[in-house]
Short mmCIF file of C-alpha atoms in Angstrom, two decimals:
data_model
loop_
_atom_site.label_atom_id
_atom_site.label_comp_id
_atom_site.label_asym_id
_atom_site.label_seq_id
_atom_site.Cartn_x
_atom_site.Cartn_y
_atom_site.Cartn_z
CA MET A 1 21.19 -33.12 67.97
CA ARG A 2 17.46 -33.04 67.25
CA ARG A 3 15.13 -32.89 70.20
CA PRO A 4 12.67 -35.77 70.33
CA GLY A 5 9.05 -34.96 69.77
CA ARG A 6 9.67 -31.67 67.94
CA ALA A 7 8.76 -31.66 64.28
CA GLU A 8 11.25 -30.15 61.91
CA ARG A 9 9.94 -27.05 60.20
CA PRO A 10 9.82 -27.57 56.44
CA SER A 11 11.93 -25.17 54.47
CA ARG A 12 10.55 -23.17 51.59
CA ALA A 13 11.34 -24.47 48.17
CA GLY A 14 14.41 -22.89 46.72
CA GLN A 15 15.09 -20.81 49.83
CA GLN A 16 18.56 -20.90 51.30
CA PRO A 17 19.24 -20.52 54.99
CA ARG A 18 19.51 -16.91 56.12
CA ALA A 19 23.12 -17.24 57.21
CA GLY A 20 24.12 -18.75 53.86
CA ARG A 21 22.66 -16.10 51.60
CA PRO A 22 25.22 -13.80 50.03
CA ARG A 23 24.57 -10.15 50.66
CA ARG A 24 24.63 -8.07 47.53
CA ARG A 25 26.04 -4.62 47.63
CA GLY A 26 25.56 -2.24 44.79
CA LEU A 27 28.05 0.29 43.57
CA SER A 28 26.39 2.98 45.66
CA GLY A 29 27.18 1.02 48.82
CA THR A 30 30.93 1.48 48.21
CA LEU A 31 30.77 5.25 47.70
CA PRO A 32 31.10 7.80 50.51
CA ALA A 33 27.83 8.99 51.98
CA THR A 34 28.64 12.72 51.80
CA LEU A 35 28.92 14.87 48.71
CA ARG A 36 32.28 16.16 49.91
CA GLY A 37 33.58 12.59 50.17
CA ARG A 38 32.32 11.70 46.70
CA LEU A 39 33.81 14.81 45.09
CA ALA A 40 37.09 14.23 46.90
CA LEU A 41 37.09 10.59 45.77
CA LEU A 42 36.42 11.67 42.18
CA ALA A 43 39.30 14.15 42.36
CA LEU A 44 41.52 11.46 43.91
CA VAL A 45 40.73 8.92 41.18
CA THR A 46 41.28 11.51 38.46
CA THR A 47 44.57 12.61 40.01
CA VAL A 48 45.76 9.01 40.41
CA LEU A 49 45.05 8.28 36.75
CA TRP A 50 46.82 11.39 35.51
CA VAL A 51 49.80 10.98 37.85
CA ALA A 52 50.12 7.30 36.93
CA LEU A 53 50.05 8.20 33.24
CA LEU A 54 52.62 10.95 33.66
CA THR A 55 54.87 8.78 35.85
CA ALA A 56 54.77 5.93 33.34
CA ALA A 57 55.46 8.30 30.44
CA PHE A 58 58.37 9.91 32.33
CA ASN A 59 60.00 6.60 33.17
CA VAL A 60 59.54 5.21 29.66
CA ALA A 61 61.07 8.38 28.18
CA LEU A 62 63.94 8.28 30.69
CA HIS A 63 64.63 4.63 29.88
CA GLU A 64 64.75 5.46 26.19
CA ILE A 65 67.12 8.40 26.80
CA LEU A 66 69.48 6.24 28.91
CA ARG A 67 69.46 3.53 26.25
CA ARG A 68 70.39 6.05 23.58
CA GLN A 69 73.17 7.44 25.74
CA ALA A 70 74.58 3.93 26.20
CA ASP A 71 74.38 3.32 22.44
CA ASP A 72 76.12 6.62 21.68
CA LEU A 73 78.88 5.74 24.13
CA LEU A 74 79.39 2.35 22.46
CA ARG A 75 79.48 3.90 18.97
CA THR A 76 82.01 6.51 20.12
CA ARG A 77 84.31 3.94 21.68
CA ALA A 78 84.04 1.61 18.69
CA ALA A 79 84.80 4.46 16.26
CA ALA A 80 87.81 5.50 18.34
CA VAL A 81 89.20 1.96 18.23
CA ALA A 82 88.41 1.59 14.52
CA ALA A 83 90.57 4.65 13.84
CA THR A 84 93.58 2.70 15.15
CA VAL A 85 93.01 -0.30 12.83
CA ASP A 86 94.68 -0.33 9.39
CA ILE A 87 93.52 -2.77 6.71
CA ARG A 88 96.39 -3.81 4.37
CA ALA A 89 96.09 -4.72 0.75
CA ASP A 90 96.60 -8.40 1.41
CA GLY A 91 93.64 -8.47 3.79
CA THR A 92 95.62 -8.41 6.97
CA ILE A 93 95.10 -5.77 9.64
CA ALA A 94 97.48 -3.80 11.82
CA VAL A 95 96.53 -2.13 15.10
CA ARG A 96 98.34 1.00 16.05
CA GLU A 97 98.87 1.24 19.75
CA PRO A 98 98.47 4.74 21.24
CA GLY A 99 100.65 5.88 24.09
CA ASP A 100 97.91 5.44 26.76
CA ASP A 101 95.28 2.98 25.52
CA GLY A 102 94.32 1.40 28.83
CA ALA A 103 90.94 3.13 28.92
CA LEU A 104 90.47 2.56 25.20
CA ASP A 105 91.14 -1.18 25.33
CA SER A 106 88.74 -1.81 28.23
CA GLY A 107 85.77 -3.78 26.90
CA ILE A 108 87.02 -3.77 23.27
CA TRP A 109 87.40 -6.77 20.92
CA ILE A 110 89.05 -6.64 17.50
CA TYR A 111 88.36 -9.51 15.09
CA ARG A 112 89.78 -10.36 11.68
CA GLY A 113 86.98 -12.37 10.24
CA ALA A 114 85.95 -14.66 13.12
CA HIS A 115 89.49 -14.71 14.59
CA VAL A 116 90.02 -12.45 17.59
CA VAL A 117 93.05 -10.21 17.29
CA GLU A 118 92.70 -8.36 20.57
CA ARG A 119 90.50 -9.15 23.49
CA PRO A 120 90.06 -7.84 27.02
CA ALA A 121 89.92 -9.90 30.18
CA ALA A 122 86.23 -10.78 30.22
CA PRO A 123 84.06 -13.55 31.68
CA GLU A 124 83.39 -16.51 29.43
CA PRO A 125 79.67 -15.73 28.81
CA LEU A 126 80.54 -12.20 27.71
CA GLN A 127 83.34 -13.55 25.51
CA ARG A 128 80.98 -15.93 23.76
CA ARG A 129 78.51 -13.14 23.17
CA ALA A 130 81.25 -10.96 21.60
CA ASP A 131 82.45 -13.87 19.42
CA ALA A 132 78.90 -14.31 18.14
CA LEU A 133 78.88 -10.71 16.85
CA ALA A 134 82.15 -11.07 14.82
CA GLY A 135 81.62 -10.82 11.06
CA LYS A 136 77.85 -10.20 11.40
CA GLY A 137 77.68 -6.54 10.43
CA THR A 138 76.41 -3.65 12.54
CA ARG A 139 74.24 -4.72 15.46
CA PHE A 140 73.59 -4.40 19.19
CA ALA A 141 73.24 -7.19 21.71
CA ASP A 142 72.45 -7.43 25.44
CA THR A 143 73.52 -9.92 28.04
CA SER A 144 72.70 -10.23 31.72
CA THR A 145 75.53 -12.62 32.59
CA PRO A 146 77.39 -11.93 34.77
CA ARG A 147 75.82 -8.47 34.85
CA SER A 148 73.75 -6.31 32.53
CA THR A 149 76.00 -5.40 29.61
CA ARG A 150 75.33 -4.01 26.14
CA LEU A 151 77.55 -4.80 23.16
CA TYR A 152 77.95 -3.06 19.81
CA ALA A 153 79.63 -4.50 16.70
CA MET A 154 81.13 -2.12 14.09
CA PRO A 155 82.26 -3.76 10.81
CA LEU A 156 85.50 -2.66 9.09
CA GLY A 157 85.95 -3.43 5.40
CA SER A 158 87.84 -2.84 2.19
CA GLY A 159 86.34 -2.79 -1.27
CA GLY A 160 82.88 -3.46 0.07
CA VAL A 161 83.94 -6.60 1.93
CA GLN A 162 83.92 -6.84 5.71
CA VAL A 163 87.41 -7.69 6.84
CA ALA A 164 87.42 -6.93 10.54
CA THR A 165 84.97 -6.19 13.38
CA VAL A 166 85.32 -3.97 16.41
CA VAL A 167 83.08 -5.01 19.32
CA ALA A 168 82.61 -2.58 22.21
CA ALA A 169 80.93 -3.47 25.50
CA ALA A 170 79.64 -1.22 28.30
CA SER A 171 78.02 -2.04 31.58
CA LEU A 172 74.37 -0.95 31.93
CA GLU A 173 74.40 -0.95 35.72
CA PRO A 174 74.89 2.86 36.07
CA TYR A 175 72.02 3.46 33.66
CA LEU A 176 69.78 0.93 35.41
CA LEU A 177 70.63 2.48 38.77
CA THR A 178 69.66 5.89 37.41
CA ALA A 179 66.40 4.46 36.00
CA ARG A 180 65.54 2.73 39.29
CA SER A 181 66.31 5.85 41.29
CA ALA A 182 64.18 7.94 38.98
CA LEU A 183 61.34 5.41 39.23
CA ALA A 184 61.47 5.37 43.03
CA GLY A 185 61.63 9.15 43.16
CA SER A 186 58.75 9.59 40.73
CA LEU A 187 56.60 7.09 42.65
CA GLY A 188 57.32 8.86 45.93
CA LEU A 189 56.55 12.23 44.38
CA ALA A 190 53.35 10.81 42.87
CA LEU A 191 52.19 9.50 46.26
CA LEU A 192 52.90 12.86 47.90
CA LEU A 193 51.11 14.64 45.07
CA VAL A 194 48.06 12.37 45.26
CA GLY A 195 47.85 12.66 49.04
CA GLY A 196 48.24 16.43 48.94
CA VAL A 197 45.65 16.81 46.19
CA TYR A 198 43.18 14.65 48.16
CA LEU A 199 43.62 16.66 51.36
CA VAL A 200 43.47 20.01 49.59
CA THR A 201 40.43 18.88 47.59
CA ARG A 202 38.55 17.81 50.72
CA MET A 203 39.40 21.09 52.42
CA VAL A 204 38.42 23.22 49.41
CA ILE A 205 35.20 21.27 48.78
CA GLY A 206 34.35 21.41 52.48
CA ARG A 207 34.72 25.18 52.50
CA ALA A 208 32.81 25.49 49.24
CA LEU A 209 29.92 23.39 50.58
CA ARG A 210 29.85 25.06 53.98
CA PRO A 211 27.43 27.79 52.80
CA VAL A 212 25.17 25.07 51.38
CA SER A 213 25.12 23.28 54.73
CA THR A 214 24.44 26.55 56.52
CA MET A 215 21.59 27.39 54.16
CA SER A 216 20.13 23.90 54.59
CA ASP A 217 20.21 24.21 58.39
CA GLN A 218 18.62 27.65 58.23
CA ALA A 219 15.87 26.41 55.91
CA SER A 220 15.22 23.48 58.23
CA ARG A 221 14.89 25.75 61.26
CA TRP A 222 12.73 28.26 59.43
CA SER A 223 10.39 25.59 58.08
CA ARG A 224 10.14 23.90 61.51
CA TYR A 225 9.07 27.05 63.33
CA GLY A 226 7.23 28.69 60.46
CA ALA A 227 9.56 31.69 60.42
CA ALA A 228 9.16 34.38 57.77
CA GLN A 229 12.88 34.72 57.05
CA ARG A 230 14.07 34.08 53.51
CA PHE A 231 17.49 33.98 51.88
CA GLY A 232 16.68 36.55 49.22
CA ALA A 233 19.05 37.71 46.47
CA ARG A 234 22.58 38.76 47.36
CA GLU A 235 25.12 40.05 44.87
CA ALA A 236 28.09 38.45 46.67
CA ARG A 237 26.56 34.97 46.46
CA PRO A 238 27.79 32.69 43.64
CA ALA A 239 25.34 31.88 40.87
CA GLU A 240 24.88 28.27 41.99
CA LEU A 241 24.15 29.30 45.58
CA ALA A 242 21.84 32.06 44.37
CA ALA A 243 19.83 29.49 42.42
CA LEU A 244 19.78 27.21 45.45
CA ALA A 245 18.64 30.09 47.66
CA ALA A 246 15.83 30.91 45.24
CA ASN A 247 14.68 27.28 45.20
CA LEU A 248 14.82 27.08 48.99
CA ASP A 249 12.82 30.31 49.25
CA GLN A 250 10.17 28.84 46.98
CA LEU A 251 10.13 25.67 49.05
CA LEU A 252 9.77 27.69 52.26
CA ASP A 253 6.97 29.71 50.68
CA ARG A 254 5.11 26.55 49.73
CA GLN A 255 5.68 25.14 53.20
CA ALA A 256 4.37 28.33 54.77
CA ALA A 257 1.34 28.20 52.48
CA VAL A 258 0.66 24.61 53.56
CA LEU A 259 0.98 25.59 57.22
CA ARG A 260 -1.38 28.53 56.71
CA HIS A 261 -3.83 26.26 54.93
CA GLU A 262 -3.72 23.76 57.78
CA GLN A 263 -4.16 26.51 60.36
CA GLN A 264 -7.02 27.97 58.36
CA LEU A 265 -8.69 24.59 58.02
CA THR A 266 -8.34 23.97 61.76
CA ALA A 267 -9.81 27.37 62.57
CA GLU A 268 -12.66 26.87 60.11
CA LEU A 269 -13.48 23.44 61.50
CA SER A 270 -13.55 24.78 65.05
CA HIS A 271 -15.67 27.73 63.91
CA GLU A 272 -18.19 25.60 62.08
CA LEU A 273 -18.39 22.92 64.76
CA ARG A 274 -18.93 25.40 67.56
CA ASN A 275 -22.70 25.79 67.12
CA PRO A 276 -23.67 22.08 66.88
CA LEU A 277 -21.25 21.24 69.69
CA ALA A 278 -22.83 23.94 71.88
CA ARG A 279 -26.26 22.49 71.05
CA ILE A 280 -25.13 19.01 72.09
CA THR A 281 -23.65 20.36 75.32
CA ALA A 282 -26.79 22.33 76.16
CA GLU A 283 -29.12 19.41 75.49
CA THR A 284 -26.91 17.09 77.54
CA ASP A 285 -26.86 19.51 80.46
CA TRP A 286 -30.61 19.94 80.16
CA LEU A 287 -31.13 16.17 80.27
CA THR A 288 -28.95 15.66 83.33
CA ALA A 289 -30.14 18.71 85.27
CA ARG A 290 -33.46 17.18 86.45
CA PRO A 291 -35.73 14.26 85.54
CA ARG A 292 -37.49 14.65 82.20
CA THR A 293 -40.53 13.13 80.64
CA ALA A 294 -40.26 10.59 77.86
CA ASP A 295 -41.27 13.18 75.25
CA GLN A 296 -38.75 15.70 76.54
CA SER A 297 -35.98 13.09 76.58
CA ARG A 298 -36.90 11.97 73.07
CA SER A 299 -36.84 15.57 71.84
CA SER A 300 -33.41 16.15 73.41
CA HIS A 301 -32.06 12.93 71.92
CA GLN A 302 -33.30 13.95 68.50
CA ALA A 303 -31.68 17.37 68.88
CA ILE A 304 -28.39 15.77 69.93
CA ALA A 305 -28.53 13.33 67.00
CA ALA A 306 -29.30 16.16 64.56
CA ALA A 307 -26.40 18.22 65.91
CA ALA A 308 -24.05 15.24 65.65
CA THR A 309 -25.19 14.62 62.08
CA GLN A 310 -24.58 18.27 61.29
CA MET A 311 -21.08 18.03 62.76
CA ALA A 312 -20.31 14.98 60.65
CA GLN A 313 -21.61 16.76 57.56
CA ILE A 314 -19.50 19.83 58.34
CA CYS A 315 -16.37 17.73 58.78
CA ARG A 316 -17.04 15.79 55.59
CA THR A 317 -17.66 18.93 53.53
CA LEU A 318 -14.67 20.90 54.80
CA LEU A 319 -12.24 17.99 54.66
CA SER A 320 -13.38 17.08 51.15
CA GLU A 321 -12.88 20.69 50.04
CA ALA A 322 -9.45 20.78 51.70
CA ARG A 323 -8.31 17.60 49.93
CA GLN A 324 -9.69 18.63 46.53
CA PRO A 325 -10.47 22.34 46.62
CA SER A 326 -10.93 22.79 42.88
CA ALA A 327 -13.53 20.09 42.37
CA ALA A 328 -16.99 20.71 43.81
CA ALA A 329 -19.12 18.81 41.32
CA GLY A 330 -22.78 18.31 42.13
CA ARG A 331 -26.24 19.73 41.64
CA CYS A 332 -29.03 20.99 43.83
CA ALA A 333 -32.09 23.26 43.90
CA ALA A 334 -30.85 26.52 45.41
CA LEU A 335 -34.28 27.64 46.68
CA ASP A 336 -34.92 24.32 48.46
CA VAL A 337 -31.54 24.47 50.18
CA ALA A 338 -32.13 28.11 51.18
CA ARG A 339 -35.50 27.21 52.70
CA ALA A 340 -33.98 24.26 54.58
CA VAL A 341 -31.22 26.49 55.98
CA ALA A 342 -33.80 29.13 57.00
CA ASP A 343 -35.99 26.52 58.73
CA ARG A 344 -33.09 25.12 60.68
CA SER A 345 -31.95 28.61 61.68
CA ARG A 346 -35.41 29.45 63.02
CA ALA A 347 -35.55 26.17 64.92
CA GLU A 348 -32.11 26.49 66.47
CA HIS A 349 -32.33 30.21 67.22
CA PRO A 350 -35.95 31.02 68.07
CA GLU A 351 -34.93 34.21 69.86
CA ALA A 352 -33.13 35.60 66.79
CA PRO A 353 -34.78 37.62 64.03
CA PRO A 354 -36.71 35.31 61.69
CA VAL A 355 -35.16 34.09 58.44
CA THR A 356 -37.26 33.99 55.27
CA ALA A 357 -36.37 32.36 51.93
CA SER A 358 -37.95 33.40 48.63
CA GLY A 359 -37.17 33.72 44.96
CA GLU A 360 -37.13 31.66 41.78
CA PRO A 361 -36.54 27.91 41.68
CA VAL A 362 -33.17 27.39 40.05
CA ASP A 363 -30.65 24.53 39.88
CA VAL A 364 -27.00 25.26 40.64
CA GLY A 365 -23.86 23.21 40.05
CA VAL A 366 -22.87 22.53 43.67
CA THR A 367 -23.83 19.89 46.20
CA PRO A 368 -26.50 20.69 48.82
CA GLU A 369 -23.98 20.21 51.61
CA LEU A 370 -21.54 22.68 50.08
CA LEU A 371 -24.27 25.28 49.50
CA GLU A 372 -25.35 24.94 53.14
CA ARG A 373 -21.76 25.47 54.27
CA VAL A 374 -21.59 28.60 52.08
CA LEU A 375 -24.86 30.05 53.40
CA ALA A 376 -24.40 29.10 57.09
CA PRO A 377 -21.61 31.63 57.86
CA LEU A 378 -23.56 34.38 56.07
CA LEU A 379 -26.63 33.60 58.17
CA ASP A 380 -24.54 33.54 61.35
CA ASN A 381 -23.21 37.03 60.61
CA ALA A 382 -26.65 38.30 59.62
CA ARG A 383 -28.16 36.90 62.82
CA ARG A 384 -25.56 38.72 64.94
CA TYR A 385 -26.36 42.15 63.48
CA ALA A 386 -29.98 41.94 62.22
CA ALA A 387 -32.58 44.07 64.00
CA ARG A 388 -35.87 42.51 62.90
CA ALA A 389 -35.47 40.26 59.82
CA ILE A 390 -33.08 38.24 57.65
CA ALA A 391 -33.93 37.47 54.04
CA LEU A 392 -32.65 34.82 51.59
CA GLU A 393 -33.50 35.46 47.94
CA CYS A 394 -32.72 33.24 44.91
CA VAL A 395 -32.43 34.85 41.46
CA ARG A 396 -32.07 32.97 38.17
CA LEU A 397 -29.36 34.11 35.74
CA PRO A 398 -28.45 32.96 32.21
CA ASP A 399 -25.06 31.74 33.43
CA GLY A 400 -26.10 30.41 36.85
CA ALA A 401 -27.83 31.85 39.89
CA ARG A 402 -27.45 34.31 42.71
CA VAL A 403 -28.48 33.93 46.30
CA PHE A 404 -28.74 37.15 48.33
CA VAL A 405 -28.40 37.16 52.11
CA ALA A 406 -29.59 40.46 53.60
CA ASP A 407 -30.20 41.84 57.08
CA ASP A 408 -31.48 45.14 58.47
CA GLY A 409 -28.57 45.73 60.81
CA PRO A 410 -26.05 48.58 60.86
CA GLY A 411 -24.43 47.44 57.64
CA VAL A 412 -20.79 47.59 56.50
CA PRO A 413 -19.00 50.76 55.34
CA ALA A 414 -18.12 50.72 51.65
CA GLU A 415 -14.39 51.03 52.38
CA HIS A 416 -14.54 47.72 54.28
CA ALA A 417 -16.26 45.78 51.49
CA GLU A 418 -13.19 43.55 50.95
CA ALA A 419 -11.78 43.67 54.46
CA VAL A 420 -14.74 41.69 55.82
CA PHE A 421 -13.49 38.65 53.90
CA GLU A 422 -10.08 38.68 55.62
CA ALA A 423 -9.58 36.02 58.28
CA GLY A 424 -9.86 37.44 61.79
CA ARG A 425 -11.59 40.67 60.70
CA ARG A 426 -15.05 41.65 61.95
CA PHE A 427 -17.17 44.24 60.18
CA GLY A 428 -19.14 45.30 63.26
CA SER A 429 -18.14 47.64 66.02
CA GLU A 430 -15.17 46.54 68.05
CA THR A 431 -17.12 47.29 71.26
CA ASP A 432 -20.31 45.41 70.43
CA ALA A 433 -21.38 42.36 72.37
CA HIS A 434 -21.53 40.01 69.39
CA ASP A 435 -19.23 37.00 69.41
CA GLY A 436 -17.37 35.65 66.44
CA ALA A 437 -13.81 34.99 65.36
CA GLY A 438 -13.98 36.60 61.94
CA LEU A 439 -13.64 33.27 60.09
CA GLY A 440 -17.13 32.70 58.73
CA LEU A 441 -17.05 35.03 55.72
CA PRO A 442 -13.54 33.97 54.56
CA LEU A 443 -14.66 30.34 54.76
CA ALA A 444 -17.86 31.02 52.82
CA ARG A 445 -15.98 32.87 50.06
CA ARG A 446 -13.31 30.16 49.81
CA LEU A 447 -15.94 27.43 49.48
CA ALA A 448 -17.87 29.43 46.89
CA ARG A 449 -14.78 30.14 44.80
CA ALA A 450 -13.71 26.49 45.01
CA ALA A 451 -17.10 25.62 43.46
CA GLY A 452 -16.66 28.14 40.62
CA GLY A 453 -18.64 30.96 42.22
CA ASP A 454 -17.94 33.92 44.49
CA ILE A 455 -19.27 36.05 47.34
CA THR A 456 -19.30 39.84 47.30
CA LEU A 457 -20.78 42.59 49.42
CA VAL A 458 -23.23 44.67 47.34
CA PRO A 459 -24.76 48.05 48.23
CA ALA A 460 -28.08 48.01 50.11
CA PRO A 461 -30.43 50.79 51.33
CA ARG A 462 -30.11 49.46 54.84
CA GLY A 463 -28.04 46.77 56.55
CA ALA A 464 -25.67 44.38 54.80
CA ARG A 465 -26.44 42.51 51.59
CA PHE A 466 -24.19 39.67 50.42
CA GLN A 467 -24.40 38.21 46.92
CA VAL A 468 -23.53 34.53 46.41
CA THR A 469 -22.81 33.74 42.74
CA LEU A 470 -23.16 30.05 41.84
CA PRO A 471 -22.44 28.12 38.60
CA PRO A 472 -25.36 26.66 36.61
CA GLY A 473 -26.54 23.18 37.40
#
């Protein structure tokens, strides 16, 4: 019953009620969910088809054999009776009676023309069927009344004319009983065979796939916890499992590389954001420590805003490089960027050795933000170890440009020229008071190589001298 005052919601055109919609299920919805179930089902279907074909062929062949046996029996009996029939010259026949012909006369008719000479005690339907075969030549006939019986007519003649006919009859019940028993036995055997094949197939497939499941679980655990274990190559492993192990090892290697890349990106972000975040914290503490004048507050606000802008720029540059590390398209004046980086370094670190920028004006094929991110870690390292001065120098080359970052500190031994670019390594003394996580130089080199350049440590008379190679702009 509709409630008064409530408007009936209009139905969408052509849309049936939810309860009345038929749910469609594809073929995949009827298949087992596991590979073992699907393989076992495939083996079951194949076995059922083959067993059904073999069972049908067996029973058809058995039926044909039993039919031939019945026909041979009828021919033998008819020939035995025909041997006792004499055809006289006047067309009459005489039947010789053996001493014991009870078994021979059972189911035997002898006709002269269409007239029956001898007949057994038989039901009327069977008698009519035998009468119909008289004088018709050689032929077989079947009747199911009152029971399944097969009849055979053998003509007897003289001078090419059929004079008499011997009709033999035999019950087919023993043969049908044998056929039915064979059919029931073959069906039972087929069911047992199909059931046994299905169970054995599931067991064999389950055991065969157990190493695959074990390898999958191991790979899942190793990838979840970043473990360094791998399956490796084993001689006892089947070829299919060896190929699977190799593919899983490659997948684990790629996963480990992705995890290392994420960890490296996180470390680099924290490393790069440390200085502007420390500046923001210091300016905030300085503002809240005691009352400040309007000019002092304005100066602190500007410093905080500049540090926040620098943080945003760092995040944008590093995240953009992480998403698309091979594409660093852009253009900038290398000398202008070097001077801007030097000015900011002097402003943010007035107590550190001064930074100077000189050289030839040259355009390079990277963005200003990316070049700043390449030079900033080099300046940080130079500032930690410089004694009196840090120098930036731009040099024009036919195929691009070079920017040198040099300091007058203790320098780096030649045998550590490549080790300084490894994450977590520091090229100073392990007992010095300088901070640093050893991430700046690896980050700078990675950014430079992503832009089509590189960073190397070159010999210098004193201190450390890094060469930044950049593509032409």
